[in-house]
Coordinates of C-alpha atoms and ligand atoms in Angstrom, one line a residue:
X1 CA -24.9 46.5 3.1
X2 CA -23.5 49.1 0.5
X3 CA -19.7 48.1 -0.3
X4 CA -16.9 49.2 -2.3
X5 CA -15.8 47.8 -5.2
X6 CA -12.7 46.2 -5.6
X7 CA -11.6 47.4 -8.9
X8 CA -12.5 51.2 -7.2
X9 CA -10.0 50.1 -4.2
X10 CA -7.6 49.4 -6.6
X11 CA -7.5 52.7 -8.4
X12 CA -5.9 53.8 -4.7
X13 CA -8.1 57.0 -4.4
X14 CA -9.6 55.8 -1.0
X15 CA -5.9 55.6 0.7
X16 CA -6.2 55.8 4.2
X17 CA -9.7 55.2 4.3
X18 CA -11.9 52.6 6.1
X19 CA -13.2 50.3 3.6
X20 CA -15.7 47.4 3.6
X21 CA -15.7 45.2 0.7
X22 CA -17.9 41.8 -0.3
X23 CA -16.3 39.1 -2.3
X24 CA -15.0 35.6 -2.3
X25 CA -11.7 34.1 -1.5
X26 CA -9.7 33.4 -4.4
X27 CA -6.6 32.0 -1.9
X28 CA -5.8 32.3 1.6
X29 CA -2.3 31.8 3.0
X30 CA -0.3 31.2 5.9
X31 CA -3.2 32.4 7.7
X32 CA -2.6 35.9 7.0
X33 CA -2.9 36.9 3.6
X34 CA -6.8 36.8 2.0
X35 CA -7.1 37.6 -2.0
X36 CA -10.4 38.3 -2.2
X37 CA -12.3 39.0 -5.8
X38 CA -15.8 40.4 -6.3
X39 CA -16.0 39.8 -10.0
X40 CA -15.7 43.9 -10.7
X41 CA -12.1 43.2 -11.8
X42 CA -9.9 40.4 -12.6
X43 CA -7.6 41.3 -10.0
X44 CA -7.8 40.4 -6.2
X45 CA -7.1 43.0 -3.0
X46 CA -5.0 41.1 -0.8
X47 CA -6.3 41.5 2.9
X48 CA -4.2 41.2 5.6
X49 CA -5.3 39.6 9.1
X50 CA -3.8 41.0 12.1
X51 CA -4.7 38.1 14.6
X52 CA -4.6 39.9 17.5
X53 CA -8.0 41.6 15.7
X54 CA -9.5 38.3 14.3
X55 CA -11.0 35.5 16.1
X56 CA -9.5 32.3 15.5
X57 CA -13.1 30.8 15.0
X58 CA -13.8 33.0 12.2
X59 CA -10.6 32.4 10.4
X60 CA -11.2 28.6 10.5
X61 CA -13.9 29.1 8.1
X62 CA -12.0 30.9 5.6
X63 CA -11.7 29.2 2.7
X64 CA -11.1 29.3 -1.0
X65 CA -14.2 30.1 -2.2
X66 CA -16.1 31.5 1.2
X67 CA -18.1 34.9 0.8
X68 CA -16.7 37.5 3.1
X69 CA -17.8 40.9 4.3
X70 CA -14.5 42.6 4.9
X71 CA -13.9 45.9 6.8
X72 CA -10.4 47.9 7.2
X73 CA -8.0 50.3 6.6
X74 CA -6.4 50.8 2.6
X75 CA -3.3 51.3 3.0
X76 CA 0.1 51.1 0.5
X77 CA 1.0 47.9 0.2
X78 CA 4.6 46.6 1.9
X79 CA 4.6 43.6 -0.2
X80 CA 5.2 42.9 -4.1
X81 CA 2.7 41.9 -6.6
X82 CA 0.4 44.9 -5.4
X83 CA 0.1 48.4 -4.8
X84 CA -2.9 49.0 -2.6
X85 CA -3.9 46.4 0.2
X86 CA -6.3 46.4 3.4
X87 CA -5.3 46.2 6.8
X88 CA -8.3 44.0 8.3
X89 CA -10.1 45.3 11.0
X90 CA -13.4 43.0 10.8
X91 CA -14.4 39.7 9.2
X92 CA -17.9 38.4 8.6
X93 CA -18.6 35.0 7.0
X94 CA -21.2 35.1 4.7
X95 CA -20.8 32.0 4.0
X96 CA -17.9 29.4 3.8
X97 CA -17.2 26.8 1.2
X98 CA -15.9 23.0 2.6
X99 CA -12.3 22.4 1.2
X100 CA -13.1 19.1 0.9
X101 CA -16.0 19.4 -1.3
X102 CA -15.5 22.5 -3.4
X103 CA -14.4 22.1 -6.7
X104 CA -12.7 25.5 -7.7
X105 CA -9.2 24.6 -6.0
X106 CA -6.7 27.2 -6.8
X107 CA -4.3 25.1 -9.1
X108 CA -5.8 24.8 -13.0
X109 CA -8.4 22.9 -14.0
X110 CA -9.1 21.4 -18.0
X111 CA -11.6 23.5 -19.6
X112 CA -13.8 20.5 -19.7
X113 CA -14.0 19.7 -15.8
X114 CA -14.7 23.5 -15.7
X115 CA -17.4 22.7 -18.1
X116 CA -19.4 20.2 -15.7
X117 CA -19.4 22.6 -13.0
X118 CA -20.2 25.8 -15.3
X119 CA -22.8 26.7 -12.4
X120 CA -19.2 27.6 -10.3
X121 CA -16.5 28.4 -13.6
X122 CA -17.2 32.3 -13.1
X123 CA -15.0 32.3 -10.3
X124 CA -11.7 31.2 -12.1
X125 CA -9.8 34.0 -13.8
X126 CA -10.4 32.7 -17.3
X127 CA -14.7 32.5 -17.0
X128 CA -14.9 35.7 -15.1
X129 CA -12.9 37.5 -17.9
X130 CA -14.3 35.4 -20.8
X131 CA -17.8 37.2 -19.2
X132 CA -16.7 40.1 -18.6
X133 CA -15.8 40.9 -22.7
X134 CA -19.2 39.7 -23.3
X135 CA -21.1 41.9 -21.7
X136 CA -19.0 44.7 -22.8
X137 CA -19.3 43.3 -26.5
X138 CA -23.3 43.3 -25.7
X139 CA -23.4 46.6 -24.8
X140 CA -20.9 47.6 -28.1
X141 CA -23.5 46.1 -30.2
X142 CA -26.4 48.4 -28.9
X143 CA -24.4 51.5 -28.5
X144 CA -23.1 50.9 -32.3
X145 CA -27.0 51.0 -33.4
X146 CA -27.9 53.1 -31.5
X147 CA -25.1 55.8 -32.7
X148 CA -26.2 54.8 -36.5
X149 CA -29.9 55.2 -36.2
X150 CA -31.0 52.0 -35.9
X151 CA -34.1 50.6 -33.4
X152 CA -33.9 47.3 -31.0
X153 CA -36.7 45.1 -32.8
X154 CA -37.7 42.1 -30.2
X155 CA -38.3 39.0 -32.9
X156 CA -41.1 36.5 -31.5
X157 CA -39.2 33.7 -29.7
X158 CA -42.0 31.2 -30.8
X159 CA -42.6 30.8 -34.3
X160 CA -45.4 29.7 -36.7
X161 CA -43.5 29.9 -39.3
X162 CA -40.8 27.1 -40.4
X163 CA -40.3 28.2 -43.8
X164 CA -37.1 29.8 -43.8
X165 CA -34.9 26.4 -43.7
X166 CA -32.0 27.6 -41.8
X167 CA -31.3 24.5 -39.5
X168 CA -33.8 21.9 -37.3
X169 CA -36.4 23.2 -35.4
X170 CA -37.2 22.0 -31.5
X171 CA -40.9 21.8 -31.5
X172 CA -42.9 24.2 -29.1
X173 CA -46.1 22.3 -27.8
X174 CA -48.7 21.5 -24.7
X175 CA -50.0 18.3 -26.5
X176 CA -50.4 15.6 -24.2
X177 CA -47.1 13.3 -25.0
X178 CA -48.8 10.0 -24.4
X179 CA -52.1 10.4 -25.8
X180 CA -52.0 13.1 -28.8
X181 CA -55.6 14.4 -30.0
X182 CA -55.3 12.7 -33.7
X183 CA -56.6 13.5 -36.8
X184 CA -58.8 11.4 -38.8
X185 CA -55.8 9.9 -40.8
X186 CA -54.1 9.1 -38.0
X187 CA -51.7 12.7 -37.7
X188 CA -51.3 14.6 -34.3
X189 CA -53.6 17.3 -34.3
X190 CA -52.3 20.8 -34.2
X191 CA -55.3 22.9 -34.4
X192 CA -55.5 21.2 -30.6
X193 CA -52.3 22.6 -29.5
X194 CA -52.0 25.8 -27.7
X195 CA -51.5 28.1 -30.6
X196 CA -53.7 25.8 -32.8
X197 CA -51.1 25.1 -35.5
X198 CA -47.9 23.8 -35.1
X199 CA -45.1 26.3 -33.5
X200 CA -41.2 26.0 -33.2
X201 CA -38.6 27.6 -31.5
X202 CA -37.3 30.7 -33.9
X203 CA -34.0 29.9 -35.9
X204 CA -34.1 33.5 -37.0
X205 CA -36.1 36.4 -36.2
X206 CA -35.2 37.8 -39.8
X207 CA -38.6 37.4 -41.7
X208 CA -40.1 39.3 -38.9
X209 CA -37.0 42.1 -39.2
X210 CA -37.7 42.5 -42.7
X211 CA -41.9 43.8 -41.5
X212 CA -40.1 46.0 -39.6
X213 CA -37.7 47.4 -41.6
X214 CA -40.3 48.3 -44.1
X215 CA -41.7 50.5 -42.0
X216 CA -38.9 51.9 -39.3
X217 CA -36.2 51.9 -41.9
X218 CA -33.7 50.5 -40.2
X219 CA -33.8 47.3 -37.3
X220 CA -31.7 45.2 -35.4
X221 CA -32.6 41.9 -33.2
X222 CA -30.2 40.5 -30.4
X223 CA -31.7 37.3 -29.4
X224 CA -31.5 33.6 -28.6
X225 CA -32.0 31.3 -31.6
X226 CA -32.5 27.9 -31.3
X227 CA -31.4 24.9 -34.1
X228 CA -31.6 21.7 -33.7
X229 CA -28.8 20.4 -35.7
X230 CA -26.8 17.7 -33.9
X231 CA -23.9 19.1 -35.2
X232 CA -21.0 18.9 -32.1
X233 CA -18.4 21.5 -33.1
X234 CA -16.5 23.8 -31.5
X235 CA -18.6 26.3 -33.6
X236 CA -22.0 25.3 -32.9
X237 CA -24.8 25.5 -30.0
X238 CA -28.1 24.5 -30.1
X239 CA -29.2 27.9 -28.3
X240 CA -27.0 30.9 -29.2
X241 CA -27.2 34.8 -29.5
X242 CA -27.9 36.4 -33.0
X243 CA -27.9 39.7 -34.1
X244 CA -29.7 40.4 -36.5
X245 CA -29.8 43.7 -38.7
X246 CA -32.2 44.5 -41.2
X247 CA -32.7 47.9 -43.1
X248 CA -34.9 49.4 -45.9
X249 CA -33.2 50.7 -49.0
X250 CA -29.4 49.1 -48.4
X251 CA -28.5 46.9 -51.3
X252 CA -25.7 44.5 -51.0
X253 CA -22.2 47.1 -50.7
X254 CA -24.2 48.9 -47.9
X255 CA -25.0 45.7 -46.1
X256 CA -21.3 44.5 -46.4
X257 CA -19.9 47.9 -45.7
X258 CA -22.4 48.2 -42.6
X259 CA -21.3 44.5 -41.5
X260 CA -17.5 45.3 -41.9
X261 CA -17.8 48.7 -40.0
X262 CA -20.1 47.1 -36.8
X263 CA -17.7 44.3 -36.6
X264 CA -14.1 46.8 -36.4
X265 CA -16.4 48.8 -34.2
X266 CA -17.3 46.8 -31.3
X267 CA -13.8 45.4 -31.6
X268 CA -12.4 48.4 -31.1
X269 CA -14.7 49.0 -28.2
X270 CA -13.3 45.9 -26.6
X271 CA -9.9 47.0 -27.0
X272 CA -10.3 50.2 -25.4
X273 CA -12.6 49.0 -22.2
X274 CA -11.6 45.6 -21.4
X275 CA -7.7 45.9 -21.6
X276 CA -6.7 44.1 -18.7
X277 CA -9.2 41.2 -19.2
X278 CA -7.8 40.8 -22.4
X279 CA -3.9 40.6 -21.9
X280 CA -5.2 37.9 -19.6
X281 CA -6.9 35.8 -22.1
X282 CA -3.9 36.6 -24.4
X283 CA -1.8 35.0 -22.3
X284 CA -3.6 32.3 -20.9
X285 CA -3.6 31.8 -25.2
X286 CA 0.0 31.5 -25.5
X287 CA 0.1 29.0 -22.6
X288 CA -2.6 27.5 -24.6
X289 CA -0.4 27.4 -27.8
X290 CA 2.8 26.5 -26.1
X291 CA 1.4 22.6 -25.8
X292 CA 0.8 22.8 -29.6
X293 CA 2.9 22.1 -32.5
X294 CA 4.4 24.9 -34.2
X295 CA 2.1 24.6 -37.5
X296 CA -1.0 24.8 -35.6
X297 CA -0.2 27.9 -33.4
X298 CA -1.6 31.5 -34.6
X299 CA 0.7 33.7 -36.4
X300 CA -0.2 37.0 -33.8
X301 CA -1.0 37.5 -30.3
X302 CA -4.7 38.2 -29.5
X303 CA -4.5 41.8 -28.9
X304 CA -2.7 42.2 -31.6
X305 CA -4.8 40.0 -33.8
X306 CA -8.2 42.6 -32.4
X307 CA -6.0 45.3 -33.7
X308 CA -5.5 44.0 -37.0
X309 CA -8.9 43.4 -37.2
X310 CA -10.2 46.4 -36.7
X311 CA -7.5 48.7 -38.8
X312 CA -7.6 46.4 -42.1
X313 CA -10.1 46.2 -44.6
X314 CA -11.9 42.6 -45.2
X315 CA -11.1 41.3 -48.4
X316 CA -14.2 40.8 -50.8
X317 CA -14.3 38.3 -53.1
X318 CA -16.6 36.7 -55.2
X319 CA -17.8 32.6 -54.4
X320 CA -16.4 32.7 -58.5
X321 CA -13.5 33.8 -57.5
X322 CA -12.9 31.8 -54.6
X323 CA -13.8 28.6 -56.0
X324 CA -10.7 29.3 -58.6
X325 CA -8.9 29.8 -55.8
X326 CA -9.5 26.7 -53.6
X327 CA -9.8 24.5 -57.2
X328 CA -5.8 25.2 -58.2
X329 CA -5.1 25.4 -53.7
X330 CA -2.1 23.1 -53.0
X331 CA -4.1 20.9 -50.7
X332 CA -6.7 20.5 -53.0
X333 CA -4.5 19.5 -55.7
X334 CA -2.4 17.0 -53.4
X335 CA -6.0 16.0 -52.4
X336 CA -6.0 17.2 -48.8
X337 CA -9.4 18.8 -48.2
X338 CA -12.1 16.3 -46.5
X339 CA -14.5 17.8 -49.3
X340 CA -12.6 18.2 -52.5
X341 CA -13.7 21.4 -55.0
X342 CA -14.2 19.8 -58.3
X343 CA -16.8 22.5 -59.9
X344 CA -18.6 25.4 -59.4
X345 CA -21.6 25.4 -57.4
X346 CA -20.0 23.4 -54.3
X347 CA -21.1 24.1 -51.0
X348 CA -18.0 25.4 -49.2
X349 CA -16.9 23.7 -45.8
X350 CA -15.5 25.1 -42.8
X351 CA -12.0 23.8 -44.2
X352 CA -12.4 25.8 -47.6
X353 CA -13.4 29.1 -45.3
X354 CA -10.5 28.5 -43.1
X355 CA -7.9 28.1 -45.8
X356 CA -8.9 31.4 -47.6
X357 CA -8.9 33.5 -44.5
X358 CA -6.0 31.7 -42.7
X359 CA -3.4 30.4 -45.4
X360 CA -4.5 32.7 -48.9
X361 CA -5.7 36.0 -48.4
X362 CA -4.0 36.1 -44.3
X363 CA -7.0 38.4 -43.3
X364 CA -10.9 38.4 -42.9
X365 CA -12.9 37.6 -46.2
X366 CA -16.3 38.7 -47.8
X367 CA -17.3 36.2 -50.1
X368 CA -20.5 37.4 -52.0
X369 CA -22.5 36.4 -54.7
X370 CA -22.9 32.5 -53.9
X371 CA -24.9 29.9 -55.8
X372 CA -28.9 30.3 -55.6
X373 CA -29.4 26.5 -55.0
X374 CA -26.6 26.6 -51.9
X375 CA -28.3 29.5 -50.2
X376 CA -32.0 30.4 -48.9
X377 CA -35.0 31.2 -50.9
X378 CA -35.2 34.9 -49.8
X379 CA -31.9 36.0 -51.3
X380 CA -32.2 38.1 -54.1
X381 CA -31.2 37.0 -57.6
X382 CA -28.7 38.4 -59.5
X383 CA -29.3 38.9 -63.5
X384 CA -26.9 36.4 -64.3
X385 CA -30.3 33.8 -63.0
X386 CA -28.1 31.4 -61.4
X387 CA -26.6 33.7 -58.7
X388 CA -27.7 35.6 -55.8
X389 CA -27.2 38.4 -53.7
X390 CA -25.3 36.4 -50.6
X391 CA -22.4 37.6 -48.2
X392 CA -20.9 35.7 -45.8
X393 CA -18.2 36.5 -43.4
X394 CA -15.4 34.3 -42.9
X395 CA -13.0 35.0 -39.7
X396 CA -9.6 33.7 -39.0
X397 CA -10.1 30.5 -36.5
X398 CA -13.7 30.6 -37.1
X399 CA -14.7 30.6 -40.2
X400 CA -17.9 32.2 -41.0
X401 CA -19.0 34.9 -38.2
X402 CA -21.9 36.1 -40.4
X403 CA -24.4 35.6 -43.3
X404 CA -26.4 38.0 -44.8
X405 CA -27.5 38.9 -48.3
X406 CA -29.8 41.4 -50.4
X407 CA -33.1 39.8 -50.5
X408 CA -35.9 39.2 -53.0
X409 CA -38.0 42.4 -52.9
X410 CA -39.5 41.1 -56.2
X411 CA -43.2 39.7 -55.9
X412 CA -43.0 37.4 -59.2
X413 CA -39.1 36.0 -59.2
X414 CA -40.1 35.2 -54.9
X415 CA -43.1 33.3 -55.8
X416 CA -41.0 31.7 -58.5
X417 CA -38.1 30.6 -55.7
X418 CA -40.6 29.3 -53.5
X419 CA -42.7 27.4 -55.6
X420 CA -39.4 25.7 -56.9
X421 CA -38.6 25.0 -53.5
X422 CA -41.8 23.7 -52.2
X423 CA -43.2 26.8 -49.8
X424 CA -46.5 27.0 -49.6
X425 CA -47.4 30.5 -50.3
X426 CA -50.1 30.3 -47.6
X427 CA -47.4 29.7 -45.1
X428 CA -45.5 32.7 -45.9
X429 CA -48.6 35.3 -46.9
X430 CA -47.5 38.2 -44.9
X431 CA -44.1 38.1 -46.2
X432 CA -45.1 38.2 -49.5
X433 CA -47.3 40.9 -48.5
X434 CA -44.6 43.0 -47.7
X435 CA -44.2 42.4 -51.8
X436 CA -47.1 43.8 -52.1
X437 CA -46.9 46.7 -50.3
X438 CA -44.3 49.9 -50.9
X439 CA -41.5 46.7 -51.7
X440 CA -38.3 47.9 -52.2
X441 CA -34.3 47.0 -52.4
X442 CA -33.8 46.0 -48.5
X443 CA -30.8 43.8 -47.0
X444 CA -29.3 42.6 -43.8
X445 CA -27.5 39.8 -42.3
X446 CA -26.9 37.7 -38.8
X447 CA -24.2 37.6 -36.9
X448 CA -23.5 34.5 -34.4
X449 CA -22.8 36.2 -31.0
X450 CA -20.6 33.4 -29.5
X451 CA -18.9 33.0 -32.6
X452 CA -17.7 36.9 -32.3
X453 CA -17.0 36.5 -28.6
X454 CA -14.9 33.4 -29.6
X455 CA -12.8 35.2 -31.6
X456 CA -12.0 38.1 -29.1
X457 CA -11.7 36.1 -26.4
X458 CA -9.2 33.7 -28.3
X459 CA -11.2 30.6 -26.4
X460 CA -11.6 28.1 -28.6
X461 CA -14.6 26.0 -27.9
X462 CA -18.2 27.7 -28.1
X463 CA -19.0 26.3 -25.0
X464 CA -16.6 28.0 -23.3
X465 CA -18.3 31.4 -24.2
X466 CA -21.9 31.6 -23.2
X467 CA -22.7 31.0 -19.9
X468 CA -24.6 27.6 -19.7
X469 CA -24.1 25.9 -23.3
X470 CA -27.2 23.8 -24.7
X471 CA -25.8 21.2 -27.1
X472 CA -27.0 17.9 -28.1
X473 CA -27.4 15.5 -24.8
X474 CA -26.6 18.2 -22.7
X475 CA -29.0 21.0 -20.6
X476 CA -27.7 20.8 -17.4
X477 CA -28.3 23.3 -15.4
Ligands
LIG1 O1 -26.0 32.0 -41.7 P1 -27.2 31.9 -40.8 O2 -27.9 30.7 -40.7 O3 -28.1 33.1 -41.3 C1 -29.4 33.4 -40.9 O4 -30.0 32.8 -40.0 C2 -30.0 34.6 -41.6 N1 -31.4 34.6 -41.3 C3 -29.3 35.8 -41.0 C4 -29.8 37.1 -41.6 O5 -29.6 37.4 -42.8 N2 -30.6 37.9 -40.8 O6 -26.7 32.3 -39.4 C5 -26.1 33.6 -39.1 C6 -24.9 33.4 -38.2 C7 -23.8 32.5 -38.8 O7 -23.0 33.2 -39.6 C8 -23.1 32.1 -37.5 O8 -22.2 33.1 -37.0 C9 -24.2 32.0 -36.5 O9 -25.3 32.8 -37.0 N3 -24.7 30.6 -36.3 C10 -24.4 29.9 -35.2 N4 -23.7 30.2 -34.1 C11 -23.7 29.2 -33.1 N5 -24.2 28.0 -33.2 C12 -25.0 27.7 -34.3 N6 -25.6 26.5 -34.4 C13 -25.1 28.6 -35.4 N7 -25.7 28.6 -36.6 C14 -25.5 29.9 -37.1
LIG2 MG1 -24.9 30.8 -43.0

């Protein structure tokens, strides 16, 4: 049943031709006039029945959302809003979809009804374009590796190791739920469970990056991660897409120079592949906006925003520095941060991120250098001993898209960090063998897919970018 494809039709290069196209309809009026999308483009062909060539039994099943085998003639459109349409010769039903029942009406539906029926929210404009820029900002990732000499590392999924303390773990177990083998004090067993310790769901396939990059030189992950922080934001899933590059003899300026360079990269792959996706999301933006009060809308247009992005160097700065800088802000001083910044060694908040990339510095931020006891044990410490060798990324309307750092390669001043932090060596043995073994200077960092398809999609809730969102009280589907 080998097809055209709709966004092929619409090139026009098959004028004149017969056609036979699969899709579904998108609207169907006065009895006459089928749009029909196959998820190839955004746009619809518009069909035209001729009745004299179409039983009326078949077109009683038409319906917004039936699947449709259609055959015809492409010809030049006589109408306006198109330039290519088909003259029907032949309908089949796939399959219809009851007006009474279907959900996807064409008229707009909230975000949030969309998200209760996310099994069907691909077939409005906004989902199937929303998709679309993530699968071409999936494939940007790997081609941007690829081109720079790096290898696709698979991290283990499951996990023995918990040690790395960057959010909640969901456990990963066959025990029997009602009736745990127990120890003698009283403890569930693990060395009865399936792996015989106790296993989690990765956070992070770093630790594992960092074997690898000791050895291949330079490594990237792109997997789920899983945290179970019951934090409902905008910004956060339980289940999300990291990518995760690690590489042997980068010190911190490569790894922020290689973070800054991937990101304008796959943005500018965006731009120059998914063009007529994104005007739609930049419009369906400034709807978006229009319902807002002035203050709160964006200074520039999406496309315009990707642009700026990927032609302007990030500004680095600092945690130092930008602590000054949010200590003497005006809504610090008029006390209008959640989380005032009283002294150094704060933990910054989403708020602080947002004001230095959105109100003082107008563009994307590096800030490096952070704390040691804000940031994890692995990062490496600068001489200053109260420092270490941290970047994160802060976006506009984000806030941070990625974290990274230089880490430890030291055996002793490692050792040190965990023992002050309570990490049994034992846990972490063959990470401290890599310590052991041909150590040297090594970096990398983690970027949060769905945060970066957020921001070039313009969407503003993270469950409106991957497909079937996991947040706390909610796995359907
Ligand atoms: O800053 P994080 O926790 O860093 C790490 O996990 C390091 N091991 C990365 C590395 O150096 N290889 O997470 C990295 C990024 C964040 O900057 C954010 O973009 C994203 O992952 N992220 C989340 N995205 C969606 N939902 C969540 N709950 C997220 N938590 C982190
Ligand atoms: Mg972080």
């Amino acid at each position: 049943m080998r097809s055209a494809s709709i966004k092929d039709l619409l090139s026009g290069k098959d004028l004149l031709q017969e056609v036979t196209i699969n899709g579904w309809v998108r609207t169907f009026r006065s009895n006459r006039f089928i749009a029909l999308n196959d998820g190839s483009t955004l746009n619809n062909i518009q069909c035209v029945v001729d009745f004299e060539k179409i039983d009326e039994a078949v077109l009683k099943q038409i319906n917004t959302g039936s699947a449709l085998r259609i055959s015809g003639t492409l010809v030049e459109s006589q109408g306006r809003g198109q330039s290519v349409e088909i003259q029907v010769n032949n309908i089949y039903v796939h399959g219809n979809a009851d007006p009474e029942v279907y959900p996807i009406q064409p008229k707009k539906h909230s975000l949030e009804f969309l998200r209760e029926k996310a099994h069907l929210r691909a077939r409005t404009n906004t989902f199937s374009a929303v998709m679309r820029v993530r699968s071409a900002l999936a494939f940007a990732v790997h081609q941007y590796f690829r081109d720079n000499g790096f290898y696709y590392f698979h991290a283990p999924i499951i996990t023995g190791s918990d040690a790395e303390g960057a959010g909640e773990m969901f456990r990963v177990t066959t025990l029997n739920e009602k009736n745990p083998p127990l120890t003698e004090n009283g403890d569930v067993d693990h060395k009865e469970d399936f792996f015989g310790k106790e296993t989690n769901l990765t956070v992070s396939g770093q630790l594992e990056a960092e074997a690898y990059a000791m050895a291949l030189g330079k490594v990237y992950t792109f997997g789920p991660t899983f945290r179970a922080e019951n934090s409902n934001t905008s910004r956060h899933l339980a289940e999300f897409w990291m990518i995760e590059p690690e590489m042997a003899f980068f010190d911190l300026n490569d790894n922020m120079d290689l973070a800054e360079d991937f990101i304008k990269s796959v943005i500018s792959y965006i731009l120059e592949h998914c063009q007529e996706d994104l005007q739609f999301l930049e419009k369906r933006l400034l709807d978006e906006e229009k319902t807002k009060p002035q203050a709160e809308r964006s200074e520039m247009a999406l496309i315009e925003k990707l642009k700026f992005i990927s032609e302007n160097n990030f500004k680095r700065v600092t945690y130092t520095e930008a602590i000054d800088i949010l200590r003497n802000s005006k809504p610090n001083k008029k006390k209008k941060f959640k989380y005032p910044i009283n002294e150094w060694g704060a933990d910054l908040q989403s708020e602080h991120e947002r004001y230095l990339v959105e109100k003082h510095f107008k563009c994307p931020v590096i800030l490096f250098d952070y704390p040691a006891k804000i940031k994890a044990f692995y990062m490496r410490l600068n001489e200053d001993g109260k420092t270490v060798r941290a970047m994160d990324i802060l976006f506009p309307g984000i806030g941070e898209i990625v974290g990274g750092s230089q880490r430890e390669e030291r055996l002793d001043v490692l050792k040190e960090k965990m023992a002050a932090l309570d990490i049994p060596e034992e846990e972490l043995w063959w990470y401290l063998d890599l310590r052991k073994f041909g150590t040297a200077v090594h970096s990398g960092f983690g970027l949060g897919f769905e945060r970066l398809v957020l921001f070039a999609t313009g969407m503003g809730n993270i469950r409106d970018v991957i497909p079937f969102p996991r947040t706390p009280q909610n796995a359907e589907f």
